[in-house]
Coordinates of N, CA and C in Angstrom, one line a residue:
Chain A
D2 N -32.4 125.8 -11.8 CA -32.0 124.7 -11.8 C -30.5 124.7 -11.3
V3 N -30.3 123.5 -11.0 CA -28.7 123.1 -10.8 C -28.0 123.2 -12.1
Q4 N -27.2 123.8 -12.4 CA -26.1 123.9 -13.2 C -24.4 123.6 -12.9
L5 N -24.1 123.1 -13.6 CA -22.4 122.7 -13.5 C -21.7 122.6 -15.0
V6 N -20.9 123.8 -14.8 CA -20.4 124.0 -16.3 C -18.5 124.2 -16.0
E7 N -18.2 122.9 -16.3 CA -16.9 123.1 -16.4 C -15.9 123.5 -17.5
S8 N -14.8 123.9 -17.1 CA -14.0 125.0 -18.4 C -12.4 124.4 -18.1
G9 N -11.9 125.1 -19.0 CA -10.3 124.9 -18.5 C -9.6 124.0 -19.4
G10 N -10.1 122.9 -19.9 CA -9.6 121.5 -20.6 C -8.6 122.1 -21.7
G11 N -8.1 121.3 -22.1 CA -7.2 121.4 -23.3 C -6.1 120.2 -23.6
L12 N -5.4 120.8 -24.2 CA -4.2 119.9 -24.7 C -2.8 120.3 -24.1
V13 N -2.2 119.1 -23.6 CA -0.8 119.6 -23.0 C 0.2 118.5 -22.7
K14 N 1.7 118.5 -22.8 CA 2.3 117.6 -23.1 C 2.5 116.8 -21.6
P15 N 2.9 115.4 -21.6 CA 3.4 114.7 -20.8 C 4.1 115.6 -19.6
G16 N 3.8 115.4 -18.5 CA 4.9 116.1 -17.4 C 4.0 117.8 -17.0
G17 N 3.3 118.1 -17.9 CA 2.8 119.5 -17.7 C 1.8 119.7 -16.9
S18 N 0.9 120.7 -16.7 CA 0.0 121.0 -15.7 C -1.3 121.8 -16.4
L19 N -2.2 121.9 -15.8 CA -3.4 122.1 -16.2 C -4.3 122.5 -15.0
R20 N -5.2 123.6 -14.9 CA -6.1 123.6 -13.9 C -7.6 123.7 -14.6
V21 N -8.7 122.9 -14.4 CA -9.8 123.2 -15.0 C -10.6 123.6 -13.7
S22 N -11.9 124.3 -14.2 CA -12.5 124.7 -13.0 C -14.2 124.1 -13.7
C23 N -15.0 124.3 -12.4 CA -16.3 124.1 -12.4 C -17.0 125.3 -11.6
A24 N -18.1 125.7 -12.5 CA -19.3 127.4 -12.0 C -20.2 126.6 -12.0
A25 N -21.0 126.7 -10.4 CA -22.1 125.9 -10.2 C -23.1 127.1 -9.6
S26 N -24.6 126.6 -10.3 CA -25.2 127.8 -10.0 C -26.8 127.3 -9.9
G27 N -27.8 127.9 -9.4 CA -29.0 127.1 -9.3 C -29.1 126.6 -7.7
F28 N -28.3 126.4 -6.9 CA -28.1 126.3 -5.4 C -27.1 126.7 -4.7
T29 N -27.5 126.2 -3.8 CA -26.6 126.9 -2.2 C -25.3 126.1 -2.2
F30 N -24.2 126.4 -2.8 CA -22.8 125.7 -3.1 C -22.2 125.0 -2.1
S31 N -22.1 126.0 -1.1 CA -21.3 125.9 0.2 C -21.5 124.3 0.9
P32 N -22.9 124.2 1.3 CA -22.8 122.5 1.9 C -22.5 121.5 1.4
Y33 N -22.4 121.5 -0.1 CA -22.4 120.3 -0.6 C -21.0 119.7 -0.7
V34 N -20.8 118.4 -0.7 CA -19.5 117.8 -1.3 C -19.3 117.7 -2.6
M35 N -18.5 118.2 -3.2 CA -18.4 118.3 -4.8 C -17.1 117.0 -5.0
N36 N -17.4 117.1 -6.1 CA -16.1 115.8 -6.8 C -16.0 116.0 -8.2
W37 N -14.9 115.4 -8.5 CA -14.6 115.4 -10.1 C -14.4 114.0 -10.5
V38 N -14.9 113.8 -11.6 CA -15.0 112.3 -12.0 C -14.7 112.4 -13.4
R39 N -14.0 111.2 -14.0 CA -13.8 111.4 -15.6 C -13.6 110.2 -15.8
Q40 N -13.5 110.1 -17.6 CA -13.7 109.2 -18.3 C -12.8 109.1 -19.5
A41 N -12.1 108.5 -19.5 CA -11.2 107.9 -20.5 C -11.5 107.5 -21.9
P42 N -11.4 108.1 -22.8 CA -12.0 107.5 -24.0 C -12.2 106.0 -24.1
G43 N -13.4 105.4 -24.4 CA -13.8 104.0 -24.7 C -14.0 103.5 -23.2
Q44 N -13.5 104.1 -22.2 CA -14.1 103.5 -20.7 C -15.1 104.0 -20.1
G45 N -15.2 103.6 -18.7 CA -15.8 103.7 -18.0 C -15.7 105.0 -16.6
L46 N -16.4 105.3 -16.0 CA -16.1 106.4 -15.4 C -15.5 106.0 -14.4
E47 N -14.5 107.2 -13.7 CA -13.5 106.6 -12.9 C -13.6 108.0 -11.8
W48 N -13.9 107.5 -10.3 CA -14.0 109.1 -9.6 C -12.5 109.6 -9.3
V49 N -12.4 110.5 -9.1 CA -10.9 111.2 -9.1 C -10.8 111.8 -7.7
A50 N -11.6 112.6 -7.2 CA -11.1 113.5 -5.9 C -12.6 114.2 -5.7
S51 N -12.6 114.0 -4.4 CA -13.9 115.0 -3.2 C -13.3 115.9 -2.3
I52 N -14.5 116.8 -2.4 CA -13.7 118.0 -1.4 C -15.1 118.7 -0.6
S53 N -15.0 118.6 0.8 CA -16.5 118.9 1.6 C -16.9 119.9 1.2
G54 N -17.8 120.7 1.8 CA -18.3 122.1 1.6 C -17.4 123.0 2.4
S55 N -16.5 122.5 3.2 CA -15.9 123.5 3.9 C -14.2 123.4 3.7
S56 N -13.8 122.7 2.8 CA -12.9 121.9 2.4 C -12.2 121.3 3.4
T57 N -12.5 120.9 4.5 CA -11.9 120.0 5.5 C -11.5 118.9 5.0
Y58 N -12.1 118.0 4.4 CA -12.4 116.5 4.2 C -11.5 116.9 2.5
I59 N -10.7 116.0 2.2 CA -10.3 116.0 1.1 C -9.7 114.4 0.6
Y60 N -10.8 114.1 -0.5 CA -10.1 112.2 -0.8 C -9.5 112.6 -2.0
Y61 N -8.8 111.5 -2.6 CA -8.4 111.4 -3.9 C -7.9 110.2 -4.4
A62 N -8.6 109.6 -5.6 CA -8.2 108.6 -6.0 C -6.7 107.8 -6.2
D63 N -6.2 106.9 -6.0 CA -5.2 106.4 -5.5 C -4.1 106.7 -7.0
S64 N -5.0 107.0 -8.3 CA -4.1 107.1 -9.3 C -4.0 108.5 -9.7
V65 N -4.4 109.4 -8.7 CA -4.0 110.5 -9.0 C -3.2 111.4 -7.7
K66 N -3.1 110.6 -6.6 CA -2.8 111.1 -5.2 C -1.4 111.4 -5.8
G67 N -1.0 113.0 -4.9 CA 0.1 113.6 -4.9 C 0.4 114.0 -6.3
R68 N -0.6 114.3 -7.4 CA -0.1 114.9 -8.6 C -1.4 116.0 -8.2
F69 N -2.7 115.4 -8.4 CA -3.7 116.6 -8.5 C -4.0 116.8 -7.1
T70 N -4.8 118.5 -7.3 CA -5.1 119.1 -5.9 C -6.7 119.7 -6.4
I71 N -7.4 119.2 -5.5 CA -9.0 119.4 -5.6 C -9.0 120.6 -4.9
S72 N -10.0 122.1 -5.0 CA -10.2 123.0 -4.1 C -11.6 123.7 -4.4
R73 N -11.6 124.8 -4.0 CA -13.2 125.0 -3.9 C -13.2 126.4 -3.3
D74 N -13.6 127.3 -4.1 CA -14.2 129.1 -3.7 C -15.8 129.3 -3.6
N75 N -15.9 128.9 -2.4 CA -17.5 129.0 -2.2 C -18.1 130.5 -2.5
A76 N -17.0 131.5 -2.1 CA -17.9 132.9 -2.5 C -18.0 132.6 -3.8
K77 N -17.3 132.2 -4.7 CA -17.2 132.4 -6.2 C -18.1 131.1 -6.6
N78 N -19.1 130.2 -5.8 CA -19.5 129.1 -6.0 C -18.5 128.0 -7.4
S79 N -17.5 128.1 -6.9 CA -16.5 127.3 -8.1 C -15.4 126.1 -7.5
L80 N -15.5 125.6 -8.1 CA -14.8 124.2 -7.9 C -13.5 123.8 -9.0
Y81 N -12.4 123.9 -8.4 CA -11.0 123.4 -9.4 C -10.3 121.9 -9.1
L82 N -9.7 121.9 -10.2 CA -8.5 120.8 -10.2 C -7.5 121.0 -10.9
Q83 N -6.5 121.1 -10.3 CA -5.0 121.6 -10.4 C -4.2 120.1 -10.6
M84 N -4.0 119.8 -11.9 CA -3.2 118.5 -12.6 C -1.8 119.1 -13.3
N85 N -1.0 118.2 -12.0 CA 0.4 118.5 -12.1 C 1.2 117.1 -13.0
S86 N 2.4 117.0 -13.4 CA 2.9 115.8 -13.6 C 1.9 115.0 -14.6
L87 N 1.3 115.6 -15.5 CA 0.5 114.7 -16.4 C 0.7 113.7 -17.2
R88 N -0.2 112.8 -17.1 CA 0.4 111.6 -17.9 C -0.3 111.3 -19.1
A89 N -0.1 110.3 -20.1 CA -0.9 109.9 -21.2 C -2.3 109.4 -20.3
E90 N -2.3 108.7 -19.6 CA -3.3 108.1 -19.0 C -4.5 109.1 -18.5
D91 N -3.8 110.2 -18.2 CA -4.8 111.1 -17.7 C -5.8 111.8 -18.6
T92 N -5.5 111.5 -19.9 CA -6.2 112.0 -20.8 C -8.0 111.3 -20.6
A93 N -9.0 112.5 -20.8 CA -10.1 111.8 -20.3 C -11.1 113.2 -20.2
L94 N -12.3 113.0 -20.3 CA -13.3 114.1 -20.2 C -13.3 114.1 -18.4
Y95 N -13.5 115.4 -18.0 CA -13.6 115.6 -16.6 C -14.8 116.1 -16.3
Y96 N -15.2 115.5 -15.4 CA -16.8 116.0 -14.8 C -16.9 116.4 -13.6
C97 N -17.4 117.7 -13.4 CA -17.6 118.3 -12.1 C -19.1 117.4 -11.6
A98 N -19.1 116.7 -10.3 CA -20.5 116.1 -10.1 C -20.8 116.4 -8.4
R99 N -21.7 116.9 -8.3 CA -22.4 117.1 -7.0 C -23.1 116.1 -6.4
E100 N -22.7 115.8 -4.8 CA -22.6 114.8 -4.0 C -24.0 115.0 -3.4
S101 N -24.7 114.1 -3.4 CA -26.0 114.3 -2.7 C -25.9 114.1 -1.3
E102 N -27.0 113.8 -0.6 CA -27.4 113.5 1.2 C -26.9 112.5 1.3
L103 N -26.7 111.4 0.2 CA -26.2 110.3 0.2 C -24.8 109.9 0.0
A104 N -24.0 109.8 0.9 CA -22.2 109.9 0.5 C -22.0 108.7 -0.7
G105 N -21.2 109.7 -1.8 CA -20.9 108.8 -2.8 C -21.9 108.9 -4.0
L106 N -23.0 109.2 -3.8 CA -23.7 109.2 -5.0 C -24.0 110.8 -5.5
F107 N -23.6 110.8 -7.0 CA -23.8 111.9 -7.5 C -25.2 112.1 -8.0
D108 N -25.7 113.3 -8.0 CA -27.0 113.6 -8.1 C -27.1 114.5 -9.3
F109 N -25.9 115.6 -9.5 CA -26.2 116.6 -10.7 C -24.6 116.6 -11.1
W110 N -24.3 116.6 -12.5 CA -23.1 116.6 -13.3 C -23.0 117.5 -14.2
G111 N -21.8 117.9 -14.7 CA -21.9 119.2 -15.8 C -21.7 118.1 -17.1
Q112 N -21.4 118.7 -18.0 CA -21.0 117.9 -19.3 C -19.7 118.1 -19.8
G113 N -18.8 118.4 -18.8 CA -17.4 117.9 -18.9 C -16.5 119.0 -19.3
T114 N -15.1 118.6 -19.4 CA -14.5 119.5 -20.2 C -13.1 118.5 -20.9
P115 N -12.9 118.4 -21.7 CA -11.4 117.3 -22.3 C -10.4 117.9 -21.9
V116 N -9.7 116.8 -21.2 CA -8.0 117.2 -21.2 C -7.3 116.1 -22.2
T117 N -6.5 116.5 -23.1 CA -5.6 115.5 -23.9 C -4.2 115.7 -23.2
V118 N -3.5 114.8 -23.0 CA -1.9 114.5 -23.0 C -1.3 114.0 -23.9
S119 N -0.6 114.8 -24.4 CA 0.0 114.1 -25.4 C 1.1 115.0 -25.9
S120 N 2.4 114.4 -26.7 CA 3.4 115.6 -27.5 C 3.0 115.6 -28.5
Chain B
E26 N -10.7 97.4 -4.0 CA -12.0 98.3 -4.4 C -12.7 97.3 -5.3
I27 N -14.2 97.4 -5.1 CA -15.2 96.7 -5.9 C -15.2 96.9 -7.2
V28 N -15.3 96.0 -7.7 CA -15.5 95.9 -9.3 C -16.6 95.7 -10.0
M29 N -16.8 96.6 -10.5 CA -18.6 96.5 -11.2 C -18.6 96.1 -12.6
T30 N -19.5 95.0 -12.9 CA -18.8 94.3 -14.4 C -20.8 94.4 -14.7
Q31 N -20.8 95.0 -16.0 CA -22.1 95.1 -16.8 C -22.1 94.5 -18.0
S32 N -22.9 93.9 -18.4 CA -23.4 93.4 -19.5 C -24.8 93.0 -20.1
P33 N -25.1 93.5 -21.1 CA -24.0 93.1 -22.4 C -23.2 94.6 -22.4
S34 N -22.4 94.7 -23.4 CA -21.1 95.7 -23.1 C -22.5 96.5 -24.4
T35 N -23.0 95.8 -25.4 CA -24.0 96.6 -26.2 C -25.2 95.9 -26.4
L36 N -26.2 96.5 -26.6 CA -27.9 95.8 -26.6 C -28.4 96.4 -27.5
S37 N -28.9 95.4 -28.6 CA -29.4 96.2 -29.9 C -31.1 95.9 -29.5
V38 N -31.4 97.0 -29.7 CA -33.5 96.8 -29.1 C -33.9 97.9 -30.2
S39 N -35.3 97.3 -30.4 CA -36.0 98.2 -31.3 C -36.9 99.1 -30.3
P40 N -37.2 100.6 -31.1 CA -38.0 101.3 -30.2 C -39.3 100.6 -29.7
G41 N -39.8 100.6 -28.5 CA -40.8 100.0 -27.9 C -40.5 99.1 -27.3
E42 N -39.5 98.1 -27.7 CA -39.3 96.8 -27.0 C -38.7 97.0 -25.2
R43 N -38.8 96.1 -25.0 CA -37.7 96.2 -23.7 C -36.5 95.9 -23.5
A44 N -35.9 96.6 -22.5 CA -34.6 96.7 -22.7 C -33.9 96.2 -21.1
T45 N -33.2 95.0 -20.8 CA -33.0 94.7 -19.4 C -31.3 94.7 -19.7
L46 N -30.6 95.6 -18.6 CA -29.3 95.4 -18.6 C -28.9 94.9 -16.9
S47 N -27.5 94.1 -16.9 CA -27.2 93.7 -16.1 C -26.3 94.2 -15.6
C48 N -26.1 94.3 -14.0 CA -24.7 95.1 -13.2 C -24.3 94.0 -11.9
R49 N -23.0 93.5 -12.2 CA -22.7 92.8 -10.9 C -21.5 93.5 -10.2
A50 N -21.8 93.6 -8.9 CA -20.7 93.6 -7.8 C -19.4 92.5 -7.6
S51 N -18.3 92.9 -7.1 CA -17.6 91.5 -6.8 C -17.8 91.5 -5.6
Q52 N -18.2 92.4 -4.6 CA -18.7 92.0 -3.1 C -20.0 92.5 -3.3
S53 N -20.7 92.2 -1.9 CA -21.9 92.9 -1.8 C -21.8 94.5 -1.5
V54 N -22.7 95.1 -2.1 CA -23.1 96.6 -1.7 C -24.6 97.2 -1.3
S55 N -25.0 95.7 -0.9 CA -26.3 96.2 -0.3 C -27.4 96.6 -1.2
N56 N -27.6 97.4 -1.2 CA -28.8 98.4 -2.1 C -28.3 99.8 -2.4
N57 N -26.8 100.0 -2.4 CA -26.1 101.3 -2.6 C -25.9 101.1 -4.2
L58 N -26.5 101.3 -4.8 CA -26.4 101.0 -6.4 C -27.4 102.0 -7.0
A59 N -26.4 102.7 -7.9 CA -26.8 103.9 -8.7 C -26.8 103.7 -10.0
W60 N -27.9 104.0 -11.4 CA -27.9 103.9 -12.4 C -27.6 105.3 -13.0
Y61 N -27.0 105.6 -14.4 CA -26.4 106.9 -14.8 C -27.1 106.8 -16.1
Q62 N -27.6 107.7 -17.0 CA -27.5 107.7 -18.6 C -26.5 108.6 -18.9
Q63 N -25.9 108.6 -20.2 CA -24.9 109.3 -20.7 C -25.5 109.3 -22.1
K64 N -25.3 110.6 -22.5 CA -24.9 110.9 -23.9 C -24.3 111.5 -24.5
P65 N -23.9 111.5 -26.1 CA -22.6 112.5 -26.3 C -23.2 114.2 -26.3
G66 N -22.2 114.3 -25.7 CA -22.2 115.9 -25.2 C -23.2 116.2 -24.0
Q67 N -23.7 115.7 -23.4 CA -24.3 115.8 -22.0 C -24.1 115.3 -21.1
A68 N -24.6 116.1 -20.1 CA -24.1 115.6 -18.6 C -24.9 114.3 -18.3
P69 N -23.9 113.3 -17.8 CA -24.5 112.2 -17.3 C -25.8 112.6 -16.2
R70 N -27.0 111.6 -16.3 CA -27.9 112.0 -15.5 C -28.2 110.7 -14.9
L71 N -28.3 111.1 -13.5 CA -29.1 109.8 -11.9 C -30.5 109.4 -12.4
L72 N -30.5 108.3 -13.1 CA -31.6 107.6 -13.0 C -32.3 107.1 -11.6
I73 N -31.6 106.0 -11.3 CA -31.8 105.1 -10.4 C -30.8 105.2 -8.9
Y74 N -31.2 105.3 -7.6 CA -30.7 105.1 -6.6 C -31.4 104.0 -5.4
G75 N -30.2 103.6 -4.9 CA -31.1 102.6 -3.6 C -31.5 101.5 -4.7
A76 N -30.8 101.1 -5.6 CA -30.9 99.9 -6.6 C -32.3 100.2 -7.1
S77 N -33.5 100.5 -6.3 CA -34.9 100.9 -7.1 C -35.7 101.9 -7.0
T78 N -35.0 102.8 -6.6 CA -35.6 104.4 -6.3 C -35.3 105.1 -7.7
R79 N -36.5 105.4 -7.9 CA -35.8 106.6 -9.5 C -36.0 107.9 -8.8
A80 N -34.8 108.5 -9.5 CA -34.7 109.9 -9.2 C -35.8 110.8 -9.7
T81 N -35.7 112.2 -9.3 CA -36.6 113.0 -9.7 C -37.0 113.2 -11.1
G82 N -38.0 113.2 -11.4 CA -38.5 113.4 -13.0 C -38.1 112.4 -14.3
I83 N -37.5 111.2 -13.7 CA -37.0 110.0 -14.3 C -38.8 109.3 -14.7
P84 N -38.7 109.0 -15.7 CA -39.9 108.5 -16.2 C -40.0 107.1 -15.6
A85 N -41.4 106.7 -15.6 CA -41.4 104.9 -14.8 C -41.4 104.3 -15.6
R86 N -41.1 104.4 -17.0 CA -40.4 103.0 -17.6 C -39.1 102.5 -17.4
F87 N -38.7 103.2 -16.7 CA -37.1 103.0 -16.1 C -37.4 102.6 -14.5
S88 N -37.1 101.4 -14.3 CA -37.1 101.0 -13.4 C -35.5 99.7 -12.8
G89 N -35.4 99.4 -11.6 CA -34.4 99.3 -10.9 C -34.6 98.1 -10.1
S90 N -33.8 96.8 -10.3 CA -34.0 95.8 -9.0 C -33.0 95.3 -8.8
G91 N -32.7 94.4 -7.4 CA -31.4 93.8 -7.0 C -31.2 94.2 -5.9
S92 N -30.3 93.4 -5.3 CA -29.5 93.6 -3.7 C -28.0 92.7 -3.9
G93 N -27.6 93.3 -3.0 CA -26.1 92.6 -2.6 C -25.1 92.6 -4.0
T94 N -25.2 91.6 -4.8 CA -24.4 91.5 -5.9 C -24.7 91.8 -7.4
G95 N -25.9 91.4 -7.1 CA -26.7 91.7 -8.6 C -27.8 92.6 -8.9
F96 N -27.9 93.1 -9.8 CA -28.8 94.5 -9.9 C -29.3 94.3 -11.5
T97 N -30.2 94.8 -11.7 CA -31.0 94.9 -13.3 C -31.4 96.4 -13.6
L98 N -31.5 96.8 -14.7 CA -31.8 98.2 -14.9 C -33.0 97.8 -16.2
T99 N -34.3 97.8 -15.9 CA -35.1 97.5 -17.2 C -35.7 98.9 -17.9
I100 N -35.5 99.0 -19.0 CA -36.6 100.2 -19.6 C -37.7 99.3 -20.3
S101 N -38.8 99.7 -20.0 CA -39.7 98.8 -20.1 C -40.4 99.2 -21.4
S102 N -40.3 100.4 -22.4 CA -40.9 100.3 -23.9 C -39.7 101.8 -24.1
L103 N -38.8 101.3 -24.9 CA -37.6 101.9 -25.5 C -38.2 103.3 -26.2
Q104 N -37.9 104.3 -25.7 CA -38.2 105.5 -26.7 C -37.0 106.0 -27.6
S105 N -37.2 106.9 -28.3 CA -36.2 107.0 -29.2 C -35.2 107.9 -28.4
E106 N -35.6 108.9 -27.2 CA -34.5 109.4 -26.1 C -33.7 108.5 -25.4
D107 N -34.3 107.2 -25.3 CA -33.6 106.3 -24.3 C -32.1 105.6 -24.9
F108 N -31.9 105.8 -26.6 CA -30.7 105.1 -26.9 C -29.9 106.0 -26.6
A109 N -29.0 105.5 -25.6 CA -27.7 106.0 -24.6 C -26.6 105.0 -24.2
V110 N -25.8 105.3 -23.3 CA -24.8 104.4 -22.5 C -25.5 104.5 -21.2
Y111 N -25.4 103.4 -20.6 CA -26.1 103.1 -19.0 C -25.0 102.7 -18.3
S112 N -24.6 103.5 -17.2 CA -23.6 103.2 -16.5 C -24.1 102.6 -15.0
C113 N -23.7 101.6 -14.2 CA -24.2 101.4 -12.7 C -22.9 101.8 -12.0
Q114 N -23.0 102.0 -10.7 CA -21.9 102.6 -9.9 C -22.5 102.6 -8.3
Q115 N -21.5 101.7 -7.6 CA -21.9 101.5 -6.0 C -21.3 102.5 -5.2
Y116 N -22.1 103.0 -4.1 CA -21.5 103.8 -3.4 C -21.5 103.3 -2.1
N117 N -21.6 102.0 -1.8 CA -21.5 101.5 0.0 C -19.9 101.3 0.1
D118 N -18.8 101.0 -0.6 CA -17.5 101.4 -0.2 C -17.0 102.4 -0.8
W119 N -15.7 102.9 -0.1 CA -15.0 103.8 -0.5 C -13.8 102.9 -1.0
P120 N -13.3 103.4 -2.3 CA -13.9 104.3 -3.2 C -15.4 104.1 -4.2
Q121 N -16.2 105.0 -4.4 CA -17.0 104.5 -5.4 C -16.7 104.0 -6.8
T122 N -17.3 103.2 -7.0 CA -16.8 102.6 -8.1 C -17.9 102.4 -9.3
F123 N -17.6 102.5 -10.8 CA -18.5 102.3 -11.9 C -18.2 101.1 -12.7
G124 N -19.1 100.7 -13.5 CA -19.1 99.7 -14.3 C -18.6 100.5 -15.8
Q125 N -18.5 99.4 -16.7 CA -17.9 100.3 -18.0 C -18.9 100.6 -18.8
G126 N -19.9 100.5 -18.6 CA -21.3 101.1 -19.5 C -21.6 100.0 -20.1
T127 N -23.1 100.0 -20.7 CA -23.6 99.3 -21.4 C -24.3 100.1 -22.2
K128 N -24.2 100.3 -23.6 CA -24.5 100.8 -25.0 C -25.8 100.5 -25.3
V129 N -26.6 101.1 -25.6 CA -28.2 100.6 -26.1 C -28.1 101.5 -27.3
E130 N -28.5 100.5 -28.4 CA -28.4 101.1 -29.8 C -30.0 100.7 -30.5
I131 N -29.9 101.3 -31.5 CA -31.0 100.6 -32.2 C -31.0 99.8 -32.9
K132 N -31.9 98.8 -32.9 CA -31.9 97.4 -33.8 C -32.3 97.9 -35.1

């Protein structure tokens, strides 16, 4: 079965940094585009970033561009999100999501890891 | 970017009854529309894609319809496990965008 397990979330002060991870299993990781999607408390889902299988193509939402970096290690079946210059509005549950063969459609998700930005 | 608007925000339904959820796009997304189910502490689950195609393993009581800017998710006879938040998403244009969700609660 496909499994995506996020980790690394926590409490961080404004301006701080945090790296969250996603461990993938149950499928061949390297060919798939992978994404981070977040959900702030009481809000809808928001796509954050995506990375192609070979890391050639990387895209970010305008809200995080220049502050967040998505990366992957296909040998470790892992996805990462490095978050710098964190703001209160980055507080959210961060999900790892696999993109299907249909671009932009997310067929499997993890349970999420919470990130709280507060002083 | 395309704005997705869902209505109602909350839907109170008795078990066994039908639930009808709406999703509207600010411009046409053709049939590139998906529905997801979210429960607290669980991974979001893909229910419907292509506006009307059920994902693998999704029960037949879930159905989707619509195209262009107006879409509907229907749950024909609500089971206890169906009380959750449902979100629509367009993947026609970049960036893909989501609605704010409809919470289906027990009446």
